[in-house]
Coordinates of C-alpha atoms in Angstrom, one line a residue:
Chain O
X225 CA 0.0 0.0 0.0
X226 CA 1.2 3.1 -0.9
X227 CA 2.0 6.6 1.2
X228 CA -0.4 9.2 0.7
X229 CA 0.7 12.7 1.6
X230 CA -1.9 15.5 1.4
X231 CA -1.1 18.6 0.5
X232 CA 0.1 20.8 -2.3
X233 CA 3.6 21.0 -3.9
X234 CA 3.8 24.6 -3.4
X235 CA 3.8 25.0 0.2
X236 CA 6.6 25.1 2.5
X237 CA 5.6 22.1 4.7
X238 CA 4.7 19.6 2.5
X239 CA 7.4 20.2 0.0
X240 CA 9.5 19.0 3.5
X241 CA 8.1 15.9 3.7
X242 CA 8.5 16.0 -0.3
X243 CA 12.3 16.0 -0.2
X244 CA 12.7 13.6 2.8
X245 CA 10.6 11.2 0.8
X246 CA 12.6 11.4 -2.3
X247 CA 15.7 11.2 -0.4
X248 CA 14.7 7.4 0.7
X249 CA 13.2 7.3 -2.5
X250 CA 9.6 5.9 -1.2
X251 CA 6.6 5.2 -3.0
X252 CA 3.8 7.9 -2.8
X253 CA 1.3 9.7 -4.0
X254 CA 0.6 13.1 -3.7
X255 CA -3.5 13.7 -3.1
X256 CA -3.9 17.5 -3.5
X257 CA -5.5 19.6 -1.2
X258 CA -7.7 22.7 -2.6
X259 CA -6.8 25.5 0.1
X260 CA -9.0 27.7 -2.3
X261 CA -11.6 26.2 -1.9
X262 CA -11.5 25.9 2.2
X263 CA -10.9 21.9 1.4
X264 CA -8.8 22.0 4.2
X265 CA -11.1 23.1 7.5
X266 CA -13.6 20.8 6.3
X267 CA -14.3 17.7 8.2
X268 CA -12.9 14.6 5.7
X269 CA -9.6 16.6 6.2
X270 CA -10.0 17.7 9.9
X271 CA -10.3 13.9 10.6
X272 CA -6.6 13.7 9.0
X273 CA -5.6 17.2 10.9
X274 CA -7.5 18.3 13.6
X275 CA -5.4 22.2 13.2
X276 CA -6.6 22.3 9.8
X277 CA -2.9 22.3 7.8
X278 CA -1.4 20.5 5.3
X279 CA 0.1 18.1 4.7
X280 CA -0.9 14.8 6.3
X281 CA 0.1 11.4 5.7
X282 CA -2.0 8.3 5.2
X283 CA 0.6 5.1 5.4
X284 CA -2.0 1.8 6.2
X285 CA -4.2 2.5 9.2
X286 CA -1.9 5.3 10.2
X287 CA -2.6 9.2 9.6
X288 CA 0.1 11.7 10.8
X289 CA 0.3 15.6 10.7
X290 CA 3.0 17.9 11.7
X291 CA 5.8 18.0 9.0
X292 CA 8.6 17.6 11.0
X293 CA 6.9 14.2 12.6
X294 CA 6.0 13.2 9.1
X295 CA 9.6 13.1 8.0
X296 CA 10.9 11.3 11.3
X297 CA 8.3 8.6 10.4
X298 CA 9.3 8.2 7.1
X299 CA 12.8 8.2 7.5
X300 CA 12.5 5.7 10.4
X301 CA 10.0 3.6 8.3
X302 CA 12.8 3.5 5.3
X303 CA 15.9 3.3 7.8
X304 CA 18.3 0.7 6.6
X305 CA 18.5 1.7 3.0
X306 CA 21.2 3.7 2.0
X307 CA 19.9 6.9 3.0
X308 CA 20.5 7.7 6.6
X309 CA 19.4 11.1 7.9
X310 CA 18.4 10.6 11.1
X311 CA 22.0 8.6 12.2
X312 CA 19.9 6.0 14.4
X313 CA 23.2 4.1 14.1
X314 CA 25.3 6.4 15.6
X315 CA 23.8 7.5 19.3
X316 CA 25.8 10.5 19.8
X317 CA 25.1 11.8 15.9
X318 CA 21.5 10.7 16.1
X319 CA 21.4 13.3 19.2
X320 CA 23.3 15.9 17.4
X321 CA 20.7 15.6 14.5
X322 CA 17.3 15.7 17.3
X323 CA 19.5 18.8 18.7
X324 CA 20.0 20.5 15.3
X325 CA 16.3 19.5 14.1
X326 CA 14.8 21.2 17.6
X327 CA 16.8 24.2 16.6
X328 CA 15.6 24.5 13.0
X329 CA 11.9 24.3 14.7
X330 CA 12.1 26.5 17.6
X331 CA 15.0 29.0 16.7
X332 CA 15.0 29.0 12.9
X333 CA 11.5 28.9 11.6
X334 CA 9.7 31.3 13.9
X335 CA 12.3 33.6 12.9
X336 CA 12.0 33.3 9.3
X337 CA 8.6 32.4 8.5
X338 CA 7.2 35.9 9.1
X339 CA 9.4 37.0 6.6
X340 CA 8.3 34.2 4.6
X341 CA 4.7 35.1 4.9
X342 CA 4.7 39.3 4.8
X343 CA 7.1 39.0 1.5
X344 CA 5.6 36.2 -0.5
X345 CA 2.0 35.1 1.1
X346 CA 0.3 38.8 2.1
X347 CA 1.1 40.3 -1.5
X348 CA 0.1 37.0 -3.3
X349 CA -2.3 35.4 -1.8
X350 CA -4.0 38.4 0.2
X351 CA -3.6 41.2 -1.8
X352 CA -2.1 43.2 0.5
X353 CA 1.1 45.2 1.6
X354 CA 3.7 43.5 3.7
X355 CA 4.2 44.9 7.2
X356 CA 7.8 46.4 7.0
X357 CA 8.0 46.5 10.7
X358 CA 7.6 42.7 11.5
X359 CA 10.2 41.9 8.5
X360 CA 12.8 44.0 10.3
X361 CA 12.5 42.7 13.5
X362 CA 12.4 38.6 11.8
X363 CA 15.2 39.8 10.0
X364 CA 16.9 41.2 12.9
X365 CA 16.3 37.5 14.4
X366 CA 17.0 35.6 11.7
X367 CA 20.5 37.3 11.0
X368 CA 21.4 36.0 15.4
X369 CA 20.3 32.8 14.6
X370 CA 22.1 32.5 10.8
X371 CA 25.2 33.9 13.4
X372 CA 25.1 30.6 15.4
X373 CA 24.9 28.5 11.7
X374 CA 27.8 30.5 10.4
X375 CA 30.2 29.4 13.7
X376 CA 29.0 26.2 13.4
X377 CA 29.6 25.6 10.5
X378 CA 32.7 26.7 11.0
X379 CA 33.8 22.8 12.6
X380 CA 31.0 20.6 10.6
X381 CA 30.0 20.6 6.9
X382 CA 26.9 20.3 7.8
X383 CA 24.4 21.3 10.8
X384 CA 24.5 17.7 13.1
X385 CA 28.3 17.0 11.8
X386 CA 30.3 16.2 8.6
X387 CA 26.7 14.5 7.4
X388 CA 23.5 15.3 5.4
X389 CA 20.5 14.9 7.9
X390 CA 16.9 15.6 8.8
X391 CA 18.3 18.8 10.3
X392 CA 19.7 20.4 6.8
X393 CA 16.4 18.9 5.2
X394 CA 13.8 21.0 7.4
X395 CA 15.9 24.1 6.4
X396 CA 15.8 23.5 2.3
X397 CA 12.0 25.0 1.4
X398 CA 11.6 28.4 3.7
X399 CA 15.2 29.3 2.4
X400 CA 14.4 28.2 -1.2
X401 CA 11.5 30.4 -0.2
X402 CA 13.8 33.7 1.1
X403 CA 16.2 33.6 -1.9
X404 CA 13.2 35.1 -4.0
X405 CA 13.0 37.8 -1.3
X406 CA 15.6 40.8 -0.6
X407 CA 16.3 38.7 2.6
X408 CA 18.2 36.3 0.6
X409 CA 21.1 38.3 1.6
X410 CA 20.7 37.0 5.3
X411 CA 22.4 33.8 3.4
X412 CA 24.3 35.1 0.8
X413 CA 26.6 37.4 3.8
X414 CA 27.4 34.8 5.1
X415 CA 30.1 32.5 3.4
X416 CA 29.5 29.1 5.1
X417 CA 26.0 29.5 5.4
X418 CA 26.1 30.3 1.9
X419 CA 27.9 27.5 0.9
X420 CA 25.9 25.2 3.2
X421 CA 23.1 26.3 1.0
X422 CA 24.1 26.1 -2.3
X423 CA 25.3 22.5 -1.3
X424 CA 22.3 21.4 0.4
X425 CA 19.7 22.9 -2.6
X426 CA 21.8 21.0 -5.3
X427 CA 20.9 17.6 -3.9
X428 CA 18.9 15.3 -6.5
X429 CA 16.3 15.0 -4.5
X430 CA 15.7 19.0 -3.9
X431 CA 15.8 19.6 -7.4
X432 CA 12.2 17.8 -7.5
X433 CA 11.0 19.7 -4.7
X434 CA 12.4 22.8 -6.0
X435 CA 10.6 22.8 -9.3
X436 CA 7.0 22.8 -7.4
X437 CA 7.8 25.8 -5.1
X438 CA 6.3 28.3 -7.6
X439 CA 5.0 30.8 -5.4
X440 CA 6.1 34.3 -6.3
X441 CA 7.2 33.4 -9.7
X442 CA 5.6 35.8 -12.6
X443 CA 4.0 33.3 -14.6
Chain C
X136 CA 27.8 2.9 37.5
X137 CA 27.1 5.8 34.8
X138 CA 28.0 8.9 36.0
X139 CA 24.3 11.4 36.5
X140 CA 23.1 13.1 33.5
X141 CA 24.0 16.6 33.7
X142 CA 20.8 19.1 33.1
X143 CA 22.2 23.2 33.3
X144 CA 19.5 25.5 34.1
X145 CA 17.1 26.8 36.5
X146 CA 14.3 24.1 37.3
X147 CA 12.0 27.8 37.3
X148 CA 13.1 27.7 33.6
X149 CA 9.9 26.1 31.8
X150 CA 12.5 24.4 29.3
X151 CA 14.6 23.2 31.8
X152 CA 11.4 21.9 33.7
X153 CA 10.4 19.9 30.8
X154 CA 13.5 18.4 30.7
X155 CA 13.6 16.9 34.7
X156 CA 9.8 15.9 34.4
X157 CA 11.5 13.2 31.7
X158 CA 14.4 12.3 33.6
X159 CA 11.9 11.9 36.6
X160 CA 9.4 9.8 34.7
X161 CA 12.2 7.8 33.5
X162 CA 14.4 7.2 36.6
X163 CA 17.2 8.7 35.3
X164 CA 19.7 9.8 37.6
X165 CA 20.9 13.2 37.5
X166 CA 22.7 16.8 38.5
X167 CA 21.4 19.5 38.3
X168 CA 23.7 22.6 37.6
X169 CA 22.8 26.0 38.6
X170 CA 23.0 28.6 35.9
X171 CA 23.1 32.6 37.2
X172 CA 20.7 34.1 34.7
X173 CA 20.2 37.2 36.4
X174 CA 24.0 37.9 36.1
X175 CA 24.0 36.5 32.8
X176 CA 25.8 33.3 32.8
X177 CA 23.9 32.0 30.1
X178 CA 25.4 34.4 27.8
X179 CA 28.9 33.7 28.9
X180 CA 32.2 32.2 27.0
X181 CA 32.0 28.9 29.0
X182 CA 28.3 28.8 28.1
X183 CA 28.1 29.2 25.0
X184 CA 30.3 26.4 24.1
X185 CA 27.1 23.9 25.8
X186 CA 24.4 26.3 24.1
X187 CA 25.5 28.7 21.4
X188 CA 22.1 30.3 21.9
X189 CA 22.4 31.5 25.3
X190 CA 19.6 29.3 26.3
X191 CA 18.6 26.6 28.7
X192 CA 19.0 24.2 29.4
X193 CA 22.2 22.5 28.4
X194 CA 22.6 18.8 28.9
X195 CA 25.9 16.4 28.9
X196 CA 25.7 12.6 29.0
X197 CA 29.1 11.6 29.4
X198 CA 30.8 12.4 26.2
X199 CA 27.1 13.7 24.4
X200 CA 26.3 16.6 24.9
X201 CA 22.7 18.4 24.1
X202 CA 20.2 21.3 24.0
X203 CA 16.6 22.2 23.0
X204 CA 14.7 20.4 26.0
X205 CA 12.1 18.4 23.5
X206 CA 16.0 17.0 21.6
X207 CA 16.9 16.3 25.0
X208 CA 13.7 14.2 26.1
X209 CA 13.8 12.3 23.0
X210 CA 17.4 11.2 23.5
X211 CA 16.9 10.2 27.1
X212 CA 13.9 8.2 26.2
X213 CA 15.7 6.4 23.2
X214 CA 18.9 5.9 25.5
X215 CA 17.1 4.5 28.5
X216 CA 14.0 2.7 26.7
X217 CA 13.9 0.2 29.6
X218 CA 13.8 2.4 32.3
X219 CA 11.1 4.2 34.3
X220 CA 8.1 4.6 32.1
X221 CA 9.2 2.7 29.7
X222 CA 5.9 3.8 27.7
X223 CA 6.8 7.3 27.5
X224 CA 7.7 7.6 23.9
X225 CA 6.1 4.4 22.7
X226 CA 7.2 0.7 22.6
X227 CA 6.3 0.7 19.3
X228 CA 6.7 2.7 15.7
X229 CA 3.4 3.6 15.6
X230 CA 2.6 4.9 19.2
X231 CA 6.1 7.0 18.6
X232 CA 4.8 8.7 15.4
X233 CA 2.1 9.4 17.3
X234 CA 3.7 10.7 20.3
X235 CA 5.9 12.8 17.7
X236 CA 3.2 14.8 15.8
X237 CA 1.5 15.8 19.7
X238 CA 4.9 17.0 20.6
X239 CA 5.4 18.8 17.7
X240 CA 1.6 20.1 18.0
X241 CA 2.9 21.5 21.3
X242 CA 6.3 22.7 20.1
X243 CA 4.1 24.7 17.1
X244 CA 0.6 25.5 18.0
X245 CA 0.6 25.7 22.1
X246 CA 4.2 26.6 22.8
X247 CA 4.1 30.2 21.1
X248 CA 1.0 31.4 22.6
X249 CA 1.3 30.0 26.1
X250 CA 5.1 30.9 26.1
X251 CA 3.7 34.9 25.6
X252 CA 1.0 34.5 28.2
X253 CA 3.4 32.9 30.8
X254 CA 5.9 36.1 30.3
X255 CA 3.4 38.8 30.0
X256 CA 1.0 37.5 32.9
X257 CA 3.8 35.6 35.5
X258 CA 7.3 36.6 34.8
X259 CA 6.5 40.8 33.5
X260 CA 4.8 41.8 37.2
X261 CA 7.4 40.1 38.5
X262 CA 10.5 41.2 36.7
X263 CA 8.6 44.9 36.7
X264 CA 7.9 45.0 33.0
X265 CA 5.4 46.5 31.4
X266 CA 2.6 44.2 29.9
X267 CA 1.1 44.3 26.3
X268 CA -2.1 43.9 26.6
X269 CA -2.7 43.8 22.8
X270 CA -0.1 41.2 22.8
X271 CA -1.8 39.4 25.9
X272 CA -5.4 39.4 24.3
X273 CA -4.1 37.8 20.5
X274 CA -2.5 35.1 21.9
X275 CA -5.3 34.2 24.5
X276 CA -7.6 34.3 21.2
X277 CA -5.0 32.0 20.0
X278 CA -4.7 29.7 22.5
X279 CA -8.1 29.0 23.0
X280 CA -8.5 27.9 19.6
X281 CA -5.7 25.2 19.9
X282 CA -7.5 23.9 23.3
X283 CA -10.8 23.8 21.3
X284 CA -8.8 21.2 19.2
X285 CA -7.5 19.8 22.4
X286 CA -10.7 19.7 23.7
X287 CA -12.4 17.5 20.9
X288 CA -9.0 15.1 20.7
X289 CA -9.4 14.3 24.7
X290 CA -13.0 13.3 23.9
X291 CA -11.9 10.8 21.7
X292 CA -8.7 9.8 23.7
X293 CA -7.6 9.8 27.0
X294 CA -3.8 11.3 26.9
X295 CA -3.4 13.7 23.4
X296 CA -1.4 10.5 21.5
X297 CA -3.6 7.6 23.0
X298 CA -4.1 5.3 26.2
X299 CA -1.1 6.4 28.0
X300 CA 0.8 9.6 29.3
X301 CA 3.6 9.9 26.7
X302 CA 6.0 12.8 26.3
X303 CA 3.5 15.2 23.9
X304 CA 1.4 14.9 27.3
X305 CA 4.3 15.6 29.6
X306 CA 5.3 18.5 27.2
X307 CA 2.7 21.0 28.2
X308 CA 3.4 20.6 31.8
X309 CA 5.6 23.6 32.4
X310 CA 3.9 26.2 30.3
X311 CA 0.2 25.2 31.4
X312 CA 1.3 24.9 34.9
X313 CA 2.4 28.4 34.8
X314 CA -0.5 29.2 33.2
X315 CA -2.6 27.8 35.9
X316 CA -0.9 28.8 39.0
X317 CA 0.7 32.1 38.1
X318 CA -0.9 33.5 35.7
X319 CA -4.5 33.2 36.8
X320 CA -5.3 31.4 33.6
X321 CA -6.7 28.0 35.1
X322 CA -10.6 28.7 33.3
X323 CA -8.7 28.1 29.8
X324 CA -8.2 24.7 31.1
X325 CA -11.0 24.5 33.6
X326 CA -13.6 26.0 31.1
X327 CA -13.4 22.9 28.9
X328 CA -14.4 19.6 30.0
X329 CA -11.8 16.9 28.6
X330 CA -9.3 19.4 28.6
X331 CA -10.3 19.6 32.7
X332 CA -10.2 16.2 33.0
X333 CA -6.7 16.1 31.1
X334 CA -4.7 18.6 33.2
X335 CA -6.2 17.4 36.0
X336 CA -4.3 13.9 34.8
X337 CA -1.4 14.7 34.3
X338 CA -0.8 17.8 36.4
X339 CA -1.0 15.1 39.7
X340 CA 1.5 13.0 38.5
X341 CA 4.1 12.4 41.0
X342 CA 7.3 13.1 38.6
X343 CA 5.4 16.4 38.1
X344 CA 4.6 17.1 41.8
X345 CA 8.4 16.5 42.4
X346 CA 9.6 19.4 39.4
X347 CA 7.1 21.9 41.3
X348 CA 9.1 21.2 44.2
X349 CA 12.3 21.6 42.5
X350 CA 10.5 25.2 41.7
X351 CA 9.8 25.8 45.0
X352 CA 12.5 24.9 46.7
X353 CA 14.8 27.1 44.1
X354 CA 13.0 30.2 45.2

């Protein structure tokens, strides 16, 4: 039986469980979601999501939400393969990688996604004007927390060590994201960061997420 | 013998709390380590080099060392699977998923506006700082919508991932306690039924009566 992930190619989170499932190469299928259309407070969904978001996963008898949780799960279900991203192997990288993945949820995203959402989602998809204000002060954030990457990446290649893991991964689609923005130069200032980046959003598997994350382009 | 875990931070802090409530429900031996906030240890050299974020808590296990308490209570579950409540993050794949996705419902949707609350309502007065009360009012509007959700998920289930008190339970504890008992906040609990019934739960669980403690007896 086959994974189903619901949501739509486009947004953020489920273009993160996108690119850890194409990493392990799994089997799925992507059932869309029509956010238009509300599709996504009504009660078929709500009994996959209770908050009302995408995506969620269907795997047997078996529904998940929470993107971050979604990606653990698969990565555990496919561990073995040759792809490795969570280390489960190693105990003291596997805690390096839950250390690094905590700080991409609680330090990194709150700091970029308002960015995220005045720049690209309010103009868009609201019609409206970004609040200059709340960019400065994510930006302000963001550039402290991007501080802390830049050191550390000072003595690792990559966020959990000298390895590609669930950490870098949860980082790929809200920077794919900020590169479109102005506040692309949070990364680009910074030379590791930078190159942390441009290494981590050339992998295979990116590339197919990549080409779905069409918000903001003039089409 | 293994030498104690080593936990760094005030148990006041509601990260480092969440942090010993694990290590108590798991019988895990520890230290704890004082940290001088108030004369800003946490933002010292030495500090750092535990928690480049200035944050706590900071945790060592032998040669591993952590931060980002929800990391931290994932790797003491995984290390020590057969100690304690050995049910705390799931004997199985499936009850761990599970358990994941509530944590990370906490970490994402009742984290950010209980964290506000719990300054703006217990630690401002305290620390003589003046309260938002625009700031105060959103994020009560917010919370209450995530313990509607809550509220309708404890109907159907008696912890938030299923039979048993797990970690996405244990997660809350710091911030709702807080919430409830220094904040004057208890009827955002109290005001819905299962939610009641829930807090009630897990708020009289002896690893939890013995962090209060901690709390107290650090003042």
């Amino acid at each position: 039986m086959t994974i189903k992930l619901y949501g739509v190619a486009m947004s953020t989170c489920t273009a993160k469980v996108l690119a850890c499932l194409h990493e392990y190469g799994a089997e799925f299928e992507l059932v869309p979601v029509n956010l238009q259309n509300g599709e996504h407070k009504q009660p078929a969904f709500l009994a996959k999501n209770p908050f009302g978001q995408i995506p969620a996963l269907e795997d047997g008898d078996l529904t998940l939400f929470e993107s971050r949780a979604i990606s653990t799960y698969v990565a555990e279900k496919f561990k073995g393969s040759s792809c490795d991203l969570l280390r489960s192997q190693n105990p003291k990288e596997a805690a390096l990688v839950k250390t690094w993945m905590e700080v991409e949820s609680q330090q990194f995203s709150p700091a970029i996604s308002p960015i995220f959402y005045q720049s690209i989602i309010v103009p868009i998809l609201h019609g409206g004007s970004p609040n200059q204000a709340i960019i400065d002060e994510s930006a302000a954030k963001l550039g402290k927390v991007l501080d802390v990457y830049e050191k550390k990446l000072s003595s690792s290649k990559y966020l959990a060590g000298d390895f590609y893991s669930l950490a870098d991964l949860h980082h790929l689609t809200y920077i794919y994201y900020l590169m479109k923005t102005p506040y692309g130069k949070l990364i680009n200032e910074r030379p590791r960061v930078k190159a942390w980046w441009e290494d981590i959003s050339s992998r295979p598997a990116f590339k197919k997420v990549a080409s779905g994350l069409t918000l903001g382009d003039k089409n | 013998m293994a030498t104690p875990v080593k936990v760094h931070g005030p148990p006041l802090s509601t990260a480092v709390s969440r942090v010993l409530a694990c290590l108590i429900e798991k019988d895990v031996p520890f230290q704890l380590i004082p940290v001088n906030m108030a004369k800003g240890e946490h933002k010292s050299p030495d500090f750092l080099k535990i928690q480049p974020f200035g944050q706590v808590p900071a945790f060592q296990d032998e040669a591993t060392s952590l931060f980002e308490s929800r990391a931290i209570c994932r790797y003491i579950c995984e290390k020590y699977p057969e100690k304690g409540n050995k049910g705390l993050y799931g004997t199985n794949p499936l009850a761990k998923a599970s358990i994941d996705q509530w944590v990370e419902a906490e970490g994402q949707s009742f984290n950010p506006p209980s964290s506000v609350l719990v300054f703006q309502l217990a630690f401002a007065p305290r620390m003589k700082l003046k309260q938002d009360q625009s700031l105060i009012s959103q994020n009560e509007a917010k919370l209450e919508k995530v313990l509607d959700v809550y509220d309708k998920r404890l109907g159907e289930s008696r912890f938030l991932a299923g039979d048993d008190f797990s970690l996405a339970d244990l997660s809350h504890l710091p911030n709702a306690h807080y919430l409830v008992n220094a904040a004057e906040r208890g009827e955002l609990f109290t005001s819905k039924k299962n939610v009641e019934r829930w807090w009630g739960e897990i708020s009289s669980r002896d690893s939890w009566k013995k962090v209060v403690d901690m709390q107290k007896q650090s003042t």
